[in-house]
Protein backbone atom coordinates (compact mmCIF):
# COMPACT_ATOMS: atom_id res chain seq x y z
CA UNK A 1 0.00 0.00 0.00
CA UNK A 2 1.25 3.49 -0.84
CA UNK A 3 2.21 5.75 2.04
CA UNK A 4 -0.10 8.48 3.31
CA UNK A 5 2.29 11.12 1.99
CA UNK A 6 2.27 9.66 -1.54
CA UNK A 7 -1.52 9.36 -1.57
CA UNK A 8 -1.92 12.94 -0.34
CA UNK A 9 0.44 14.30 -2.98
CA UNK A 10 -1.31 12.42 -5.77
CA UNK A 11 -4.72 13.58 -4.59
CA UNK A 12 -3.59 17.22 -4.51
CA UNK A 13 -2.14 16.86 -8.02
CA UNK A 14 -5.40 15.44 -9.38
CA UNK A 15 -7.39 18.18 -7.62
CA UNK A 16 -5.27 20.79 -9.42
CA UNK A 17 -5.82 19.03 -12.74
CA UNK A 18 -9.54 18.85 -12.04
CA UNK A 19 -9.69 22.61 -11.52
CA UNK A 20 -7.95 23.15 -14.87
CA UNK A 21 -10.25 20.79 -16.80
CA UNK A 22 -13.30 22.36 -15.16
CA UNK A 23 -12.15 25.83 -16.21
CA UNK A 24 -11.44 24.62 -19.76
CA UNK A 25 -14.91 23.10 -19.92
CA UNK A 26 -16.48 26.43 -18.96
CA UNK A 27 -14.41 28.30 -21.56
CA UNK A 28 -15.34 25.77 -24.26
CA UNK A 29 -19.01 26.05 -23.30
CA UNK A 30 -18.98 29.81 -23.78
CA UNK A 31 -17.12 29.53 -27.09
CA UNK A 32 -19.48 26.79 -28.23
CA UNK A 33 -22.56 28.98 -27.76
CA UNK A 34 -21.05 31.63 -30.03
CA UNK A 35 -19.76 29.15 -32.61
CA UNK A 36 -23.03 27.21 -32.59
CA UNK A 37 -24.96 30.37 -33.43
CA UNK A 38 -22.67 31.13 -36.38
CA UNK A 39 -22.92 27.56 -37.66
CA UNK A 40 -26.71 27.59 -37.53
CA UNK A 41 -26.84 30.95 -39.32
CA UNK A 42 -24.40 29.88 -42.04
CA UNK A 43 -25.71 26.38 -42.75
CA UNK A 44 -28.80 27.41 -44.84
CA UNK A 45 -26.61 29.43 -47.23
CA UNK A 46 -24.01 26.64 -47.25
CA UNK A 47 -26.62 24.03 -48.22
CA UNK A 48 -28.42 26.30 -50.72
CA UNK A 49 -25.24 27.07 -52.62
CA UNK A 50 -24.51 23.36 -53.05
CA UNK A 51 -28.11 22.72 -54.16
CA UNK A 52 -27.93 25.60 -56.64
CA UNK A 53 -24.76 24.41 -58.34
CA UNK A 54 -26.07 20.83 -58.34
CA UNK A 55 -29.31 22.05 -59.93
CA UNK A 56 -27.36 23.90 -62.62
CA UNK A 57 -25.49 20.72 -63.51
CA UNK A 58 -28.72 18.74 -63.67
CA UNK A 59 -30.32 21.32 -65.98
CA UNK A 60 -27.32 21.76 -68.28
CA UNK A 61 -26.52 19.64 -71.30
CA UNK A 62 -23.01 18.91 -72.59
CA UNK A 63 -21.51 21.12 -69.91
CA UNK A 64 -17.81 21.55 -70.61
CA UNK A 65 -15.80 23.46 -68.04
CA UNK A 66 -12.44 22.11 -66.76
CA UNK A 67 -13.19 23.03 -63.13
CA UNK A 68 -16.49 21.15 -63.17
CA UNK A 69 -15.93 18.19 -65.46
CA UNK A 70 -12.15 17.85 -65.14
CA UNK A 71 -9.46 17.63 -67.81
CA UNK A 72 -9.35 14.98 -70.48
CA UNK A 73 -5.85 13.94 -69.45
CA UNK A 74 -5.80 13.38 -65.70
CA UNK A 75 -2.70 12.65 -63.62
CA UNK A 76 -4.73 11.47 -60.63
CA UNK A 77 -3.30 14.11 -58.28
CA UNK A 78 -5.61 15.08 -55.43
CA UNK A 79 -5.78 18.14 -53.21
CA UNK A 80 -7.39 17.95 -49.78
CA UNK A 81 -8.42 20.95 -47.68
CA UNK A 82 -8.00 19.44 -44.22
CA UNK A 83 -9.70 21.36 -41.39
CA UNK A 84 -8.58 20.54 -37.85
CA UNK A 85 -7.84 22.59 -34.71
CA UNK A 86 -4.79 24.42 -33.43
CA UNK A 87 -5.00 22.81 -29.99
CA UNK A 88 -5.50 19.34 -28.62
CA UNK A 89 -7.48 18.14 -25.59
CA UNK A 90 -10.56 17.65 -27.77
CA UNK A 91 -10.93 13.89 -27.62
CA UNK A 92 -10.80 12.22 -31.02
CA UNK A 93 -11.81 15.35 -32.93
CA UNK A 94 -8.54 15.85 -34.83
CA UNK A 95 -7.64 12.19 -35.30
CA UNK A 96 -11.08 11.38 -36.76
CA UNK A 97 -10.67 14.02 -39.49
CA UNK A 98 -7.10 12.97 -40.27
CA UNK A 99 -8.19 9.32 -40.64
CA UNK A 100 -10.50 10.35 -43.49
CA UNK A 101 -7.32 10.94 -45.51
CA UNK A 102 -4.77 8.51 -44.05
CA UNK A 103 -7.24 5.60 -44.06
CA UNK A 104 -8.85 6.61 -47.34
CA UNK A 105 -7.87 6.42 -51.00
CA UNK A 106 -5.20 9.12 -50.79
CA UNK A 107 -1.65 8.00 -51.49
CA UNK A 108 1.20 10.09 -50.11
CA UNK A 109 2.75 10.50 -53.57
CA UNK A 110 -0.41 11.76 -55.30
CA UNK A 111 -1.94 13.92 -52.58
CA UNK A 112 -1.31 17.53 -51.58
CA UNK A 113 -2.73 18.68 -48.25
CA UNK A 114 -3.90 22.26 -47.74
CA UNK A 115 -3.95 22.26 -43.91
CA UNK A 116 -6.24 24.52 -41.92
CA UNK A 117 -5.28 23.93 -38.29
CA UNK A 118 -1.92 23.21 -36.66
CA UNK A 119 -2.79 19.70 -35.47
CA UNK A 120 -3.65 18.51 -38.96
CA UNK A 121 -0.50 20.10 -40.40
CA UNK A 122 1.77 18.41 -37.84
CA UNK A 123 0.10 15.01 -38.19
CA UNK A 124 0.11 14.94 -41.98
CA UNK A 125 3.77 15.99 -42.16
CA UNK A 126 4.61 13.28 -39.66
CA UNK A 127 2.81 10.75 -41.87
CA UNK A 128 4.82 11.79 -44.92
CA UNK A 129 2.20 13.82 -46.84
CA UNK A 130 3.05 16.95 -48.83
CA UNK A 131 1.54 20.03 -47.19
CA UNK A 132 1.04 23.32 -49.01
CA UNK A 133 0.74 26.50 -46.94
CA UNK A 134 -0.30 26.96 -43.32
CA UNK A 135 -3.73 28.41 -42.54
CA UNK A 136 -3.66 27.73 -38.79
CA UNK A 137 -4.53 31.31 -37.84
CA UNK A 138 -7.83 31.01 -39.70
CA UNK A 139 -9.23 28.74 -36.98
CA UNK A 140 -9.00 31.50 -34.35
CA UNK A 141 -11.84 33.42 -36.01
CA UNK A 142 -12.87 32.23 -39.50
CA UNK A 143 -13.93 34.97 -41.92
CA UNK A 144 -15.26 34.73 -45.45
CA UNK A 145 -12.08 36.44 -46.65
CA UNK A 146 -10.10 33.49 -45.28
CA UNK A 147 -12.25 31.09 -47.30
CA UNK A 148 -11.62 33.19 -50.43
CA UNK A 149 -7.86 33.03 -49.85
CA UNK A 150 -7.88 29.25 -49.40
CA UNK A 151 -10.18 28.80 -52.39
CA UNK A 152 -7.94 30.86 -54.67
CA UNK A 153 -4.87 28.84 -53.71
CA UNK A 154 -6.55 25.49 -54.28
CA UNK A 155 -8.22 26.47 -57.57
CA UNK A 156 -4.94 27.92 -58.85
CA UNK A 157 -3.30 24.57 -58.17
CA UNK A 158 -6.08 22.86 -60.12
CA UNK A 159 -5.97 25.29 -63.04
CA UNK A 160 -2.18 24.89 -63.32
CA UNK A 161 -2.53 21.11 -63.49
CA UNK A 162 -0.81 20.47 -60.17
CA UNK A 163 -3.91 18.67 -58.90
CA UNK A 164 -6.94 17.24 -60.71
CA UNK A 165 -9.41 16.81 -57.87
CA UNK A 166 -10.32 18.88 -54.81
CA UNK A 167 -11.66 17.37 -51.59
CA UNK A 168 -12.78 18.94 -48.32
CA UNK A 169 -12.29 17.11 -45.00
CA UNK A 170 -13.98 18.66 -41.99
CA UNK A 171 -16.40 17.92 -39.12
CA UNK A 172 -20.13 18.56 -39.43
CA UNK A 173 -21.72 20.07 -36.33
CA UNK A 174 -25.01 18.26 -35.81
CA UNK A 175 -25.57 19.17 -32.16
CA UNK A 176 -23.59 19.67 -28.96
CA UNK A 177 -22.94 15.95 -28.58
CA UNK A 178 -22.81 14.72 -32.19
CA UNK A 179 -20.03 15.75 -34.59
CA UNK A 180 -19.60 13.91 -37.90
CA UNK A 181 -16.19 13.72 -39.68
CA UNK A 182 -16.98 14.26 -43.36
CA UNK A 183 -15.11 14.07 -46.66
CA UNK A 184 -16.73 15.62 -49.74
CA UNK A 185 -15.51 15.94 -53.31
CA UNK A 186 -15.80 19.58 -54.33
CA UNK A 187 -14.42 19.52 -57.88
CA UNK A 188 -14.65 18.21 -60.51
CA UNK A 189 -18.04 16.51 -60.82
CA UNK A 190 -17.72 13.05 -62.34
CA UNK A 191 -20.26 11.66 -64.78
CA UNK A 192 -21.59 9.47 -61.97
CA UNK A 193 -22.05 12.54 -59.75
CA UNK A 194 -23.95 14.39 -62.48
CA UNK A 195 -26.14 11.36 -63.21
CA UNK A 196 -26.96 11.09 -59.49
CA UNK A 197 -27.85 14.78 -59.33
CA UNK A 198 -30.03 14.47 -62.44
CA UNK A 199 -31.91 11.49 -61.00
CA UNK A 200 -32.49 13.39 -57.75
CA UNK A 201 -33.80 16.39 -59.66
CA UNK A 202 -36.13 14.23 -61.74
CA UNK A 203 -37.52 12.49 -58.64
CA UNK A 204 -38.20 15.83 -56.93
CA UNK A 205 -40.75 18.50 -57.79
CA UNK A 206 -38.04 20.89 -59.00
CA UNK A 207 -38.34 22.00 -62.60
CA UNK A 208 -35.96 20.20 -64.97
CA UNK A 209 -36.06 22.75 -67.76
CA UNK A 210 -32.72 23.30 -69.44
CA UNK A 211 -30.41 25.96 -68.03
CA UNK A 212 -29.56 28.99 -70.18
CA UNK A 213 -26.43 31.03 -69.43
CA UNK A 214 -26.08 34.76 -69.93
CA UNK A 215 -23.82 36.19 -71.30
CA UNK A 216 -21.98 32.89 -71.97
CA UNK A 217 -21.65 29.57 -70.21
CA UNK A 218 -17.93 30.00 -69.58
CA UNK A 219 -18.19 33.53 -68.14
CA UNK A 220 -21.09 32.60 -65.87
CA UNK A 221 -19.29 29.53 -64.51
CA UNK A 222 -16.05 31.47 -64.00
CA UNK A 223 -17.98 33.65 -61.54
CA UNK A 224 -20.21 30.99 -59.97
CA UNK A 225 -17.62 28.26 -59.31
CA UNK A 226 -15.38 30.40 -57.04
CA UNK A 227 -18.48 31.49 -55.11
CA UNK A 228 -19.47 27.84 -54.77
CA UNK A 229 -15.99 26.88 -53.53
CA UNK A 230 -15.66 29.79 -51.11
CA UNK A 231 -19.12 29.21 -49.65
CA UNK A 232 -18.46 25.52 -48.99
CA UNK A 233 -15.08 26.26 -47.42
CA UNK A 234 -16.47 29.00 -45.17
CA UNK A 235 -19.38 26.80 -44.10
CA UNK A 236 -16.94 24.01 -43.27
CA UNK A 237 -14.73 26.37 -41.25
CA UNK A 238 -17.64 27.62 -39.16
CA UNK A 239 -18.97 24.12 -38.51
CA UNK A 240 -15.48 22.87 -37.66
CA UNK A 241 -15.04 25.57 -34.99
CA UNK A 242 -18.37 24.64 -33.40
CA UNK A 243 -17.49 20.93 -33.52
CA UNK A 244 -14.07 21.57 -31.99
CA UNK A 245 -15.48 23.43 -29.01
CA UNK A 246 -18.22 20.85 -28.57
CA UNK A 247 -15.67 18.02 -28.62
CA UNK A 248 -13.40 19.85 -26.18
CA UNK A 249 -16.29 20.57 -23.83
CA UNK A 250 -17.20 16.87 -23.81
CA UNK A 251 -13.57 15.81 -23.32
CA UNK A 252 -13.04 18.20 -20.42
CA UNK A 253 -16.34 17.16 -18.84
CA UNK A 254 -15.26 13.50 -18.98
CA UNK A 255 -11.81 14.40 -17.62
CA UNK A 256 -13.35 16.33 -14.72
CA UNK A 257 -15.68 13.42 -13.90
CA UNK A 258 -12.79 10.96 -13.99
CA UNK A 259 -10.69 13.22 -11.77
CA UNK A 260 -13.50 13.46 -9.21
CA UNK A 261 -13.80 9.67 -9.15
CA UNK A 262 -10.06 9.31 -8.65
CA UNK A 263 -10.12 11.88 -5.84
CA UNK A 264 -12.87 9.92 -4.08
CA UNK A 265 -10.92 6.66 -4.50
CA UNK A 266 -7.71 8.23 -3.19
CA UNK A 267 -9.67 9.69 -0.27
CA UNK A 268 -10.74 6.19 0.75
CA UNK A 269 -7.19 4.90 0.36
CA UNK A 270 -5.86 7.78 2.47
CA UNK A 271 -8.40 7.11 5.25
CA UNK A 272 -7.56 3.41 5.24
CA UNK A 273 -3.83 4.14 5.40
CA UNK A 274 -4.43 6.63 8.21
CA UNK A 275 -6.60 4.14 10.12
CA UNK A 276 -3.96 1.45 9.65
CA UNK A 277 -1.25 3.78 10.97
CA UNK A 278 -3.34 4.71 14.04
CA UNK A 279 -4.10 1.03 14.74
CA UNK A 280 -0.41 0.18 14.49
CA UNK A 281 0.52 2.97 16.91
CA UNK A 282 -2.12 1.81 19.43
CA UNK A 283 -0.88 -1.76 19.12
CA UNK A 284 2.69 -0.63 19.79
CA UNK A 285 1.59 1.42 22.84
CA UNK A 286 -0.38 -1.50 24.28
CA UNK A 287 2.52 -3.88 23.62
CA UNK A 288 4.96 -1.50 25.32
CA UNK A 289 2.71 -1.08 28.36
CA UNK A 290 2.37 -4.84 28.69
CA UNK A 291 6.11 -5.28 28.52
CA UNK A 292 6.66 -2.77 31.36
CA UNK A 293 4.16 -4.58 33.60
Coordinates of C-alpha atoms in Angstrom, one line a residue:
X1 CA 0.0 0.0 0.0
X2 CA 1.2 3.5 -0.8
X3 CA 2.2 5.8 2.0
X4 CA -0.1 8.5 3.3
X5 CA 2.3 11.1 2.0
X6 CA 2.3 9.7 -1.5
X7 CA -1.5 9.4 -1.6
X8 CA -1.9 12.9 -0.3
X9 CA 0.4 14.3 -3.0
X10 CA -1.3 12.4 -5.8
X11 CA -4.7 13.6 -4.6
X12 CA -3.6 17.2 -4.5
X13 CA -2.1 16.9 -8.0
X14 CA -5.4 15.4 -9.4
X15 CA -7.4 18.2 -7.6
X16 CA -5.3 20.8 -9.4
X17 CA -5.8 19.0 -12.7
X18 CA -9.5 18.8 -12.0
X19 CA -9.7 22.6 -11.5
X20 CA -7.9 23.1 -14.9
X21 CA -10.2 20.8 -16.8
X22 CA -13.3 22.4 -15.2
X23 CA -12.1 25.8 -16.2
X24 CA -11.4 24.6 -19.8
X25 CA -14.9 23.1 -19.9
X26 CA -16.5 26.4 -19.0
X27 CA -14.4 28.3 -21.6
X28 CA -15.3 25.8 -24.3
X29 CA -19.0 26.0 -23.3
X30 CA -19.0 29.8 -23.8
X31 CA -17.1 29.5 -27.1
X32 CA -19.5 26.8 -28.2
X33 CA -22.6 29.0 -27.8
X34 CA -21.1 31.6 -30.0
X35 CA -19.8 29.2 -32.6
X36 CA -23.0 27.2 -32.6
X37 CA -25.0 30.4 -33.4
X38 CA -22.7 31.1 -36.4
X39 CA -22.9 27.6 -37.7
X40 CA -26.7 27.6 -37.5
X41 CA -26.8 31.0 -39.3
X42 CA -24.4 29.9 -42.0
X43 CA -25.7 26.4 -42.7
X44 CA -28.8 27.4 -44.8
X45 CA -26.6 29.4 -47.2
X46 CA -24.0 26.6 -47.2
X47 CA -26.6 24.0 -48.2
X48 CA -28.4 26.3 -50.7
X49 CA -25.2 27.1 -52.6
X50 CA -24.5 23.4 -53.0
X51 CA -28.1 22.7 -54.2
X52 CA -27.9 25.6 -56.6
X53 CA -24.8 24.4 -58.3
X54 CA -26.1 20.8 -58.3
X55 CA -29.3 22.0 -59.9
X56 CA -27.4 23.9 -62.6
X57 CA -25.5 20.7 -63.5
X58 CA -28.7 18.7 -63.7
X59 CA -30.3 21.3 -66.0
X60 CA -27.3 21.8 -68.3
X61 CA -26.5 19.6 -71.3
X62 CA -23.0 18.9 -72.6
X63 CA -21.5 21.1 -69.9
X64 CA -17.8 21.5 -70.6
X65 CA -15.8 23.5 -68.0
X66 CA -12.4 22.1 -66.8
X67 CA -13.2 23.0 -63.1
X68 CA -16.5 21.2 -63.2
X69 CA -15.9 18.2 -65.5
X70 CA -12.1 17.8 -65.1
X71 CA -9.5 17.6 -67.8
X72 CA -9.4 15.0 -70.5
X73 CA -5.8 13.9 -69.4
X74 CA -5.8 13.4 -65.7
X75 CA -2.7 12.6 -63.6
X76 CA -4.7 11.5 -60.6
X77 CA -3.3 14.1 -58.3
X78 CA -5.6 15.1 -55.4
X79 CA -5.8 18.1 -53.2
X80 CA -7.4 17.9 -49.8
X81 CA -8.4 21.0 -47.7
X82 CA -8.0 19.4 -44.2
X83 CA -9.7 21.4 -41.4
X84 CA -8.6 20.5 -37.8
X85 CA -7.8 22.6 -34.7
X86 CA -4.8 24.4 -33.4
X87 CA -5.0 22.8 -30.0
X88 CA -5.5 19.3 -28.6
X89 CA -7.5 18.1 -25.6
X90 CA -10.6 17.7 -27.8
X91 CA -10.9 13.9 -27.6
X92 CA -10.8 12.2 -31.0
X93 CA -11.8 15.4 -32.9
X94 CA -8.5 15.9 -34.8
X95 CA -7.6 12.2 -35.3
X96 CA -11.1 11.4 -36.8
X97 CA -10.7 14.0 -39.5
X98 CA -7.1 13.0 -40.3
X99 CA -8.2 9.3 -40.6
X100 CA -10.5 10.3 -43.5
X101 CA -7.3 10.9 -45.5
X102 CA -4.8 8.5 -44.1
X103 CA -7.2 5.6 -44.1
X104 CA -8.9 6.6 -47.3
X105 CA -7.9 6.4 -51.0
X106 CA -5.2 9.1 -50.8
X107 CA -1.7 8.0 -51.5
X108 CA 1.2 10.1 -50.1
X109 CA 2.8 10.5 -53.6
X110 CA -0.4 11.8 -55.3
X111 CA -1.9 13.9 -52.6
X112 CA -1.3 17.5 -51.6
X113 CA -2.7 18.7 -48.3
X114 CA -3.9 22.3 -47.7
X115 CA -4.0 22.3 -43.9
X116 CA -6.2 24.5 -41.9
X117 CA -5.3 23.9 -38.3
X118 CA -1.9 23.2 -36.7
X119 CA -2.8 19.7 -35.5
X120 CA -3.6 18.5 -39.0
X121 CA -0.5 20.1 -40.4
X122 CA 1.8 18.4 -37.8
X123 CA 0.1 15.0 -38.2
X124 CA 0.1 14.9 -42.0
X125 CA 3.8 16.0 -42.2
X126 CA 4.6 13.3 -39.7
X127 CA 2.8 10.7 -41.9
X128 CA 4.8 11.8 -44.9
X129 CA 2.2 13.8 -46.8
X130 CA 3.1 16.9 -48.8
X131 CA 1.5 20.0 -47.2
X132 CA 1.0 23.3 -49.0
X133 CA 0.7 26.5 -46.9
X134 CA -0.3 27.0 -43.3
X135 CA -3.7 28.4 -42.5
X136 CA -3.7 27.7 -38.8
X137 CA -4.5 31.3 -37.8
X138 CA -7.8 31.0 -39.7
X139 CA -9.2 28.7 -37.0
X140 CA -9.0 31.5 -34.4
X141 CA -11.8 33.4 -36.0
X142 CA -12.9 32.2 -39.5
X143 CA -13.9 35.0 -41.9
X144 CA -15.3 34.7 -45.5
X145 CA -12.1 36.4 -46.7
X146 CA -10.1 33.5 -45.3
X147 CA -12.2 31.1 -47.3
X148 CA -11.6 33.2 -50.4
X149 CA -7.9 33.0 -49.8
X150 CA -7.9 29.2 -49.4
X151 CA -10.2 28.8 -52.4
X152 CA -7.9 30.9 -54.7
X153 CA -4.9 28.8 -53.7
X154 CA -6.5 25.5 -54.3
X155 CA -8.2 26.5 -57.6
X156 CA -4.9 27.9 -58.8
X157 CA -3.3 24.6 -58.2
X158 CA -6.1 22.9 -60.1
X159 CA -6.0 25.3 -63.0
X160 CA -2.2 24.9 -63.3
X161 CA -2.5 21.1 -63.5
X162 CA -0.8 20.5 -60.2
X163 CA -3.9 18.7 -58.9
X164 CA -6.9 17.2 -60.7
X165 CA -9.4 16.8 -57.9
X166 CA -10.3 18.9 -54.8
X167 CA -11.7 17.4 -51.6
X168 CA -12.8 18.9 -48.3
X169 CA -12.3 17.1 -45.0
X170 CA -14.0 18.7 -42.0
X171 CA -16.4 17.9 -39.1
X172 CA -20.1 18.6 -39.4
X173 CA -21.7 20.1 -36.3
X174 CA -25.0 18.3 -35.8
X175 CA -25.6 19.2 -32.2
X176 CA -23.6 19.7 -29.0
X177 CA -22.9 16.0 -28.6
X178 CA -22.8 14.7 -32.2
X179 CA -20.0 15.7 -34.6
X180 CA -19.6 13.9 -37.9
X181 CA -16.2 13.7 -39.7
X182 CA -17.0 14.3 -43.4
X183 CA -15.1 14.1 -46.7
X184 CA -16.7 15.6 -49.7
X185 CA -15.5 15.9 -53.3
X186 CA -15.8 19.6 -54.3
X187 CA -14.4 19.5 -57.9
X188 CA -14.7 18.2 -60.5
X189 CA -18.0 16.5 -60.8
X190 CA -17.7 13.0 -62.3
X191 CA -20.3 11.7 -64.8
X192 CA -21.6 9.5 -62.0
X193 CA -22.1 12.5 -59.7
X194 CA -24.0 14.4 -62.5
X195 CA -26.1 11.4 -63.2
X196 CA -27.0 11.1 -59.5
X197 CA -27.9 14.8 -59.3
X198 CA -30.0 14.5 -62.4
X199 CA -31.9 11.5 -61.0
X200 CA -32.5 13.4 -57.7
X201 CA -33.8 16.4 -59.7
X202 CA -36.1 14.2 -61.7
X203 CA -37.5 12.5 -58.6
X204 CA -38.2 15.8 -56.9
X205 CA -40.7 18.5 -57.8
X206 CA -38.0 20.9 -59.0
X207 CA -38.3 22.0 -62.6
X208 CA -36.0 20.2 -65.0
X209 CA -36.1 22.8 -67.8
X210 CA -32.7 23.3 -69.4
X211 CA -30.4 26.0 -68.0
X212 CA -29.6 29.0 -70.2
X213 CA -26.4 31.0 -69.4
X214 CA -26.1 34.8 -69.9
X215 CA -23.8 36.2 -71.3
X216 CA -22.0 32.9 -72.0
X217 CA -21.7 29.6 -70.2
X218 CA -17.9 30.0 -69.6
X219 CA -18.2 33.5 -68.1
X220 CA -21.1 32.6 -65.9
X221 CA -19.3 29.5 -64.5
X222 CA -16.0 31.5 -64.0
X223 CA -18.0 33.6 -61.5
X224 CA -20.2 31.0 -60.0
X225 CA -17.6 28.3 -59.3
X226 CA -15.4 30.4 -57.0
X227 CA -18.5 31.5 -55.1
X228 CA -19.5 27.8 -54.8
X229 CA -16.0 26.9 -53.5
X230 CA -15.7 29.8 -51.1
X231 CA -19.1 29.2 -49.7
X232 CA -18.5 25.5 -49.0
X233 CA -15.1 26.3 -47.4
X234 CA -16.5 29.0 -45.2
X235 CA -19.4 26.8 -44.1
X236 CA -16.9 24.0 -43.3
X237 CA -14.7 26.4 -41.2
X238 CA -17.6 27.6 -39.2
X239 CA -19.0 24.1 -38.5
X240 CA -15.5 22.9 -37.7
X241 CA -15.0 25.6 -35.0
X242 CA -18.4 24.6 -33.4
X243 CA -17.5 20.9 -33.5
X244 CA -14.1 21.6 -32.0
X245 CA -15.5 23.4 -29.0
X246 CA -18.2 20.8 -28.6
X247 CA -15.7 18.0 -28.6
X248 CA -13.4 19.8 -26.2
X249 CA -16.3 20.6 -23.8
X250 CA -17.2 16.9 -23.8
X251 CA -13.6 15.8 -23.3
X252 CA -13.0 18.2 -20.4
X253 CA -16.3 17.2 -18.8
X254 CA -15.3 13.5 -19.0
X255 CA -11.8 14.4 -17.6
X256 CA -13.4 16.3 -14.7
X257 CA -15.7 13.4 -13.9
X258 CA -12.8 11.0 -14.0
X259 CA -10.7 13.2 -11.8
X260 CA -13.5 13.5 -9.2
X261 CA -13.8 9.7 -9.1
X262 CA -10.1 9.3 -8.6
X263 CA -10.1 11.9 -5.8
X264 CA -12.9 9.9 -4.1
X265 CA -10.9 6.7 -4.5
X266 CA -7.7 8.2 -3.2
X267 CA -9.7 9.7 -0.3
X268 CA -10.7 6.2 0.8
X269 CA -7.2 4.9 0.4
X270 CA -5.9 7.8 2.5
X271 CA -8.4 7.1 5.2
X272 CA -7.6 3.4 5.2
X273 CA -3.8 4.1 5.4
X274 CA -4.4 6.6 8.2
X275 CA -6.6 4.1 10.1
X276 CA -4.0 1.4 9.6
X277 CA -1.2 3.8 11.0
X278 CA -3.3 4.7 14.0
X279 CA -4.1 1.0 14.7
X280 CA -0.4 0.2 14.5
X281 CA 0.5 3.0 16.9
X282 CA -2.1 1.8 19.4
X283 CA -0.9 -1.8 19.1
X284 CA 2.7 -0.6 19.8
X285 CA 1.6 1.4 22.8
X286 CA -0.4 -1.5 24.3
X287 CA 2.5 -3.9 23.6
X288 CA 5.0 -1.5 25.3
X289 CA 2.7 -1.1 28.4
X290 CA 2.4 -4.8 28.7
X291 CA 6.1 -5.3 28.5
X292 CA 6.7 -2.8 31.4
X293 CA 4.2 -4.6 33.6

